[in-house]
Tab-separated table of C-alpha atoms in Angstrom:
chain	number	residue	atom	x	y	z
D	266	MET	CA	-23.190	-101.088	21.762
D	267	SER	CA	-20.958	-98.744	19.892
D	268	ALA	CA	-21.802	-100.357	16.567
D	269	GLU	CA	-25.403	-99.280	17.064
D	270	LEU	CA	-24.571	-95.602	17.678
D	271	SER	CA	-25.401	-93.003	15.098
D	272	PRO	CA	-22.491	-90.854	13.709
D	273	ILE	CA	-23.656	-87.958	15.896
D	274	ASP	CA	-23.609	-90.139	18.971
D	275	LYS	CA	-20.209	-91.542	18.086
D	276	ALA	CA	-18.930	-87.928	17.706
D	277	LYS	CA	-20.364	-87.043	21.163
D	278	PHE	CA	-18.880	-90.192	22.689
D	279	VAL	CA	-15.323	-89.684	21.417
D	280	ALA	CA	-15.400	-86.072	22.533
D	281	ALA	CA	-16.491	-87.072	25.955
D	282	ARG	CA	-13.980	-89.941	26.219
D	283	ARG	CA	-11.067	-87.686	25.216
D	284	ALA	CA	-12.163	-84.913	27.672
D	285	ALA	CA	-12.382	-87.465	30.490
D	286	ASP	CA	-8.595	-87.711	30.304
D	287	TYR	CA	-8.322	-84.231	31.753
D	288	VAL	CA	-9.732	-85.484	35.075
D	289	GLU	CA	-7.145	-86.539	37.613
D	290	ASP	CA	-7.222	-88.032	41.089
D	291	GLY	CA	-8.223	-85.582	43.811
D	292	MET	CA	-9.858	-83.050	41.406
D	293	ARG	CA	-13.123	-81.249	42.041
D	294	VAL	CA	-14.857	-81.293	38.690
D	295	GLY	CA	-17.991	-79.518	37.372
D	296	LEU	CA	-20.223	-81.883	35.479
D	297	GLY	CA	-22.371	-80.402	32.701
D	298	THR	CA	-25.855	-81.052	31.536
D	299	GLY	CA	-27.144	-82.394	28.226
D	300	SER	CA	-26.657	-85.338	25.976
D	301	THR	CA	-22.957	-84.842	25.368
D	302	ALA	CA	-22.267	-84.218	29.036
D	303	ALA	CA	-24.135	-87.420	29.855
D	304	TRP	CA	-21.605	-89.314	27.787
D	305	LEU	CA	-18.895	-87.682	29.884
D	306	VAL	CA	-20.530	-88.749	33.145
D	307	ARG	CA	-20.802	-92.320	31.866
D	308	CYS	CA	-17.092	-92.367	30.859
D	309	LEU	CA	-16.017	-90.936	34.137
D	310	GLY	CA	-18.154	-93.444	36.019
D	311	GLU	CA	-16.531	-96.277	34.165
D	312	MET	CA	-13.092	-94.820	35.083
D	313	VAL	CA	-14.105	-94.708	38.700
D	314	ARG	CA	-15.320	-98.303	38.734
D	315	GLU	CA	-12.653	-99.824	36.437
D	316	ASP	CA	-9.503	-97.739	36.998
D	317	GLY	CA	-10.071	-96.475	40.561
D	318	LEU	CA	-10.204	-92.844	39.573
D	319	LYS	CA	-11.011	-90.750	42.708
D	320	PHE	CA	-12.568	-87.312	42.223
D	321	ARG	CA	-15.615	-85.349	43.354
D	322	GLY	CA	-18.153	-84.024	40.954
D	323	VAL	CA	-20.311	-80.902	41.127
D	324	PRO	CA	-23.345	-81.402	38.876
D	325	THR	CA	-25.041	-78.513	37.085
D	326	SER	CA	-28.568	-80.014	37.311
D	327	THR	CA	-30.603	-82.481	39.244
D	328	ARG	CA	-30.593	-84.923	36.309
D	329	THR	CA	-26.815	-84.827	36.014
D	330	ALA	CA	-26.566	-85.387	39.755
D	331	GLU	CA	-28.796	-88.465	39.509
D	332	LEU	CA	-26.795	-89.888	36.619
D	333	ALA	CA	-23.497	-89.261	38.402
D	334	ARG	CA	-24.606	-91.068	41.536
D	335	GLU	CA	-26.009	-93.847	39.454
D	336	VAL	CA	-22.608	-94.487	37.757
D	337	GLY	CA	-20.688	-94.254	41.088
D	338	ILE	CA	-19.263	-90.709	41.063
D	339	GLU	CA	-19.018	-88.938	44.404
D	340	VAL	CA	-21.329	-85.918	44.229
D	341	ILE	CA	-20.855	-82.729	46.224
D	342	SER	CA	-22.325	-79.205	46.141
D	343	LEU	CA	-20.457	-76.135	44.920
D	344	GLU	CA	-20.676	-74.858	48.501
D	345	GLU	CA	-18.734	-77.901	49.683
D	346	ALA	CA	-16.166	-77.707	46.883
D	347	LYS	CA	-15.837	-73.905	47.197
D	348	TRP	CA	-13.738	-73.857	43.934
D	349	LEU	CA	-13.197	-76.349	41.080
D	350	ASP	CA	-10.174	-77.491	39.190
D	351	LEU	CA	-12.117	-78.127	36.029
D	352	THR	CA	-15.611	-78.014	34.480
D	353	ILE	CA	-16.532	-80.112	31.465
D	354	ASP	CA	-19.764	-79.333	29.707
D	355	GLY	CA	-21.397	-79.394	26.301
D	356	ALA	CA	-22.566	-76.466	24.198
D	357	ASP	CA	-25.413	-75.779	21.784
D	358	GLU	CA	-23.125	-73.560	19.652
D	359	PHE	CA	-19.554	-72.351	19.642
D	360	ASP	CA	-17.680	-69.945	17.432
D	361	GLY	CA	-13.990	-69.485	16.436
D	362	GLU	CA	-13.231	-67.520	19.625
D	363	LEU	CA	-14.807	-70.334	21.765
D	364	ASN	CA	-17.756	-68.229	22.774
D	365	LEU	CA	-20.782	-70.326	23.407
D	366	ILE	CA	-24.553	-70.508	23.441
D	367	LYS	CA	-25.717	-72.899	26.204
D	368	GLY	CA	-28.941	-73.606	28.027
D	369	GLY	CA	-30.775	-75.827	25.529
D	370	GLY	CA	-31.341	-78.208	28.436
D	371	GLY	CA	-32.499	-75.401	30.732
D	372	ALA	CA	-29.559	-75.468	33.144
D	373	LEU	CA	-27.750	-72.309	31.974
D	374	LEU	CA	-27.670	-70.542	35.294
D	375	GLN	CA	-26.077	-73.388	37.259
D	376	GLU	CA	-23.772	-74.165	34.271
D	377	LYS	CA	-22.459	-70.608	34.211
D	378	ILE	CA	-21.949	-70.403	37.915
D	379	VAL	CA	-20.084	-73.651	37.987
D	380	ALA	CA	-18.044	-72.836	34.848
D	381	THR	CA	-16.909	-69.484	36.273
D	382	ALA	CA	-16.004	-71.075	39.600
D	383	SER	CA	-13.401	-73.301	37.815
D	384	ASP	CA	-9.788	-72.888	36.977
D	385	GLN	CA	-10.570	-74.298	33.465
D	386	MET	CA	-13.648	-74.961	31.378
D	387	ILE	CA	-13.588	-77.595	28.682
D	388	VAL	CA	-16.392	-77.930	26.210
D	389	ILE	CA	-17.211	-81.171	24.445
D	390	ALA	CA	-19.186	-81.039	21.247
D	391	ASP	CA	-19.758	-82.673	17.936
D	392	ALA	CA	-18.576	-80.810	14.790
D	393	ALA	CA	-22.079	-79.706	13.890
D	394	LYS	CA	-22.050	-77.284	16.907
D	395	GLU	CA	-19.391	-75.007	15.337
D	396	VAL	CA	-20.793	-71.891	13.731
D	397	HIS	CA	-19.217	-68.839	12.035
D	398	ALA	CA	-21.479	-66.567	14.084
D	399	LEU	CA	-23.596	-67.449	17.129
D	400	GLY	CA	-27.400	-67.205	16.970
D	401	ALA	CA	-28.770	-69.981	14.772
D	402	PHE	CA	-29.614	-71.810	18.010
D	403	PRO	CA	-32.188	-69.856	20.021
D	404	LEU	CA	-30.556	-67.964	22.849
D	405	PRO	CA	-32.052	-68.980	26.249
D	406	VAL	CA	-32.636	-66.195	28.773
D	407	GLU	CA	-33.668	-67.166	32.249
D	408	VAL	CA	-36.232	-64.857	33.871
D	409	VAL	CA	-38.068	-64.770	37.168
D	410	PRO	CA	-41.774	-65.739	36.814
D	411	PHE	CA	-43.039	-62.563	38.406
D	412	GLY	CA	-43.744	-60.069	35.614
D	413	TRP	CA	-42.206	-62.271	32.924
D	414	THR	CA	-44.435	-60.735	30.290
D	415	ALA	CA	-43.076	-57.278	31.148
D	416	THR	CA	-39.565	-58.639	31.064
D	417	ARG	CA	-40.222	-60.206	27.652
D	418	ALA	CA	-41.541	-56.930	26.320
D	419	LEU	CA	-38.399	-55.144	27.578
D	420	VAL	CA	-36.156	-57.720	25.931
D	421	GLU	CA	-38.009	-57.400	22.625
D	422	GLU	CA	-37.736	-53.629	22.748
D	423	THR	CA	-34.024	-53.811	23.484
D	424	LEU	CA	-33.350	-56.235	20.625
D	425	VAL	CA	-34.350	-53.518	18.122
D	426	SER	CA	-31.061	-51.731	18.815
D	427	MET	CA	-28.916	-54.864	18.920
D	428	ASP	CA	-26.923	-56.325	16.033
D	429	VAL	CA	-29.120	-59.345	15.414
D	430	MET	CA	-31.008	-60.664	12.444
D	431	GLY	CA	-34.189	-61.942	14.142
D	432	ARG	CA	-36.219	-60.679	17.171
D	433	GLU	CA	-38.802	-63.334	17.821
D	434	THR	CA	-39.060	-64.475	21.507
D	435	THR	CA	-40.914	-67.458	22.829
D	436	LEU	CA	-41.608	-68.708	26.315
D	437	ARG	CA	-40.198	-72.249	26.673
D	438	MET	CA	-42.930	-74.770	27.452
D	439	ASN	CA	-43.145	-78.114	29.035
D	440	GLY	CA	-46.319	-79.516	27.564
D	441	SER	CA	-49.113	-77.066	28.301
D	442	GLN	CA	-47.180	-75.392	31.151
D	443	PRO	CA	-44.122	-73.154	31.207
D	444	PHE	CA	-40.848	-74.956	31.514
D	445	VAL	CA	-39.488	-74.346	35.025
D	446	THR	CA	-35.710	-74.396	35.807
D	447	ASP	CA	-34.136	-76.018	38.854
D	448	GLU	CA	-34.219	-72.530	40.426
D	449	GLY	CA	-37.954	-72.090	39.768
D	450	ASN	CA	-37.569	-69.691	36.889
D	451	PHE	CA	-38.882	-69.464	33.275
D	452	ILE	CA	-36.858	-69.361	30.024
D	453	LEU	CA	-37.357	-67.084	27.118
D	454	ASP	CA	-35.853	-68.417	23.898
D	455	LEU	CA	-34.654	-65.586	21.600
D	456	HIS	CA	-34.709	-66.502	17.919
D	457	LEU	CA	-32.004	-64.174	16.648
D	458	ASP	CA	-30.542	-66.128	13.691
D	459	ARG	CA	-27.246	-64.245	13.986
D	460	ILE	CA	-25.649	-62.299	16.854
D	461	GLY	CA	-23.230	-59.694	15.602
D	462	ASN	CA	-21.889	-58.656	19.021
D	463	PRO	CA	-22.341	-61.383	21.592
D	464	ARG	CA	-20.413	-59.596	24.327
D	465	GLN	CA	-22.586	-56.508	24.074
D	466	LEU	CA	-25.856	-58.413	23.966
D	467	ALA	CA	-24.853	-60.554	27.005
D	468	MET	CA	-24.079	-57.343	29.073
D	469	VAL	CA	-27.341	-55.593	28.006
D	470	LEU	CA	-29.541	-58.598	28.744
D	471	ASN	CA	-28.198	-59.048	32.229
D	472	GLN	CA	-28.806	-55.383	33.133
D	473	MET	CA	-32.619	-55.849	32.701
D	474	PRO	CA	-34.826	-56.258	35.726
D	475	GLY	CA	-36.318	-59.733	35.721
D	476	VAL	CA	-33.493	-61.288	33.792
D	477	VAL	CA	-31.521	-63.794	35.912
D	478	GLU	CA	-28.962	-64.915	33.361
D	479	ASN	CA	-28.479	-65.482	29.641
D	480	GLY	CA	-27.015	-68.410	27.682
D	481	LEU	CA	-24.039	-66.514	26.144
D	482	PHE	CA	-20.771	-67.755	27.654
D	483	ILE	CA	-18.209	-65.157	26.677
D	484	ASP	CA	-14.477	-65.591	27.555
D	485	ILE	CA	-15.330	-68.581	29.792
D	486	CYS	CA	-14.315	-71.628	27.670
D	487	ASP	CA	-10.598	-72.544	27.497
D	488	VAL	CA	-10.670	-75.707	25.383
D	489	VAL	CA	-13.117	-77.219	22.942
D	490	VAL	CA	-12.917	-80.916	22.255
D	491	VAL	CA	-14.659	-81.523	18.944
D	492	GLY	CA	-15.691	-85.171	18.152
D	493	HIS	CA	-16.324	-86.594	14.727
D	494	GLY	CA	-18.293	-89.691	13.752
D	495	ASP	CA	-15.193	-91.449	12.470
D	496	GLY	CA	-13.405	-91.312	15.793
D	497	ARG	CA	-11.348	-88.180	15.152
D	498	VAL	CA	-11.071	-85.693	17.989
D	499	GLU	CA	-9.871	-82.117	17.604
D	500	LEU	CA	-8.647	-80.152	20.603
D	501	ARG	CA	-8.632	-76.334	20.352
D	502	ASP	CA	-6.942	-74.479	23.149
D	503	ILE	CA	-7.780	-70.736	23.032
D	504	ASN	CA	-5.097	-69.786	25.566
D	505	ALA	CA	-2.235	-71.732	24.016
D	506	GLY	CA	-3.490	-70.933	20.505
D	507	THR	CA	-3.086	-74.587	19.444
D	508	VAL	CA	-5.148	-77.043	17.529
D	509	THR	CA	-4.269	-80.724	17.807
D	510	GLU	CA	-5.966	-83.810	16.505
D	511	ASP	CA	-6.296	-87.377	17.902
D	512	ARG	CA	-8.241	-90.484	16.994
D	513	LEU	CA	-10.009	-92.827	19.390
D	514	ASP	CA	-10.973	-96.404	18.726
D	515	PHE	CA	-14.472	-97.457	19.627
D	516	VAL	CA	-14.510	-100.007	22.496
D	517	GLU	CA	-17.528	-102.160	23.132
D	518	SER	CA	-18.862	-101.526	26.696
D	519	ASP	CA	-22.122	-102.599	28.103
D	520	ASN	CA	-21.646	-100.133	30.979
D	521	LEU	CA	-21.548	-97.146	28.650
D	522	PHE	CA	-23.948	-98.062	25.919
D	523	SER	CA	-26.714	-99.801	27.817
D	524	ASP	CA	-28.628	-96.508	28.539
D	525	LEU	CA	-29.091	-94.266	25.544
D	526	GLY	CA	-32.329	-92.642	26.673
D	527	ASP	CA	-31.036	-89.146	27.356
């Protein structure tokens, strides 16, 4: 129940609940991956069951697809949708220009494809995800398994000339084995501390052979919905140049709070 939620989970919940209001009947909606996006999927599922909301969702990972089906959302592929009205997803970090680091959950490739195939991208986050400069959260870089050590060496060599504070790279693991994405790739996590020029770094990384995609989302996000533990929600619209604040009351709901395992 909501009374049992931690402040951080309350912040994620109110951000997700507020962002769910952007979804209208007939829309094709990209559904993000991660703990905050999972709250969104639960909220939308409740709106489908209780309010009769009718939309089709395009998940950005297999686990999001499973949760969406579980809560009653109609799931289709991006190929079926062709183009999306809206994508709502979380972020590991965002800055004042609404640039993002994503990919902590390992779904950055599908997330970026879905987000850029949408008329609008809305990011939901708790206030702790806002940073002055990106880079405190390790930057995920998805690489093909073939020759990944050579790709890693090339990345490390390139970082020497980039405006970053740290240059450590690690292969993401799943127990004793490398973490494998839904596309069968590996992820290098770049521990950069601070990224001085995210746009330049994103372009340089994606020019490297072996690199599939990086977790920098530049000029993709349109709105950030920032949740706070006391129920306050802040909406920042980069296109309109507006910042508005709202407050949501917590509503007890067994349907939403019965599964907190993500």
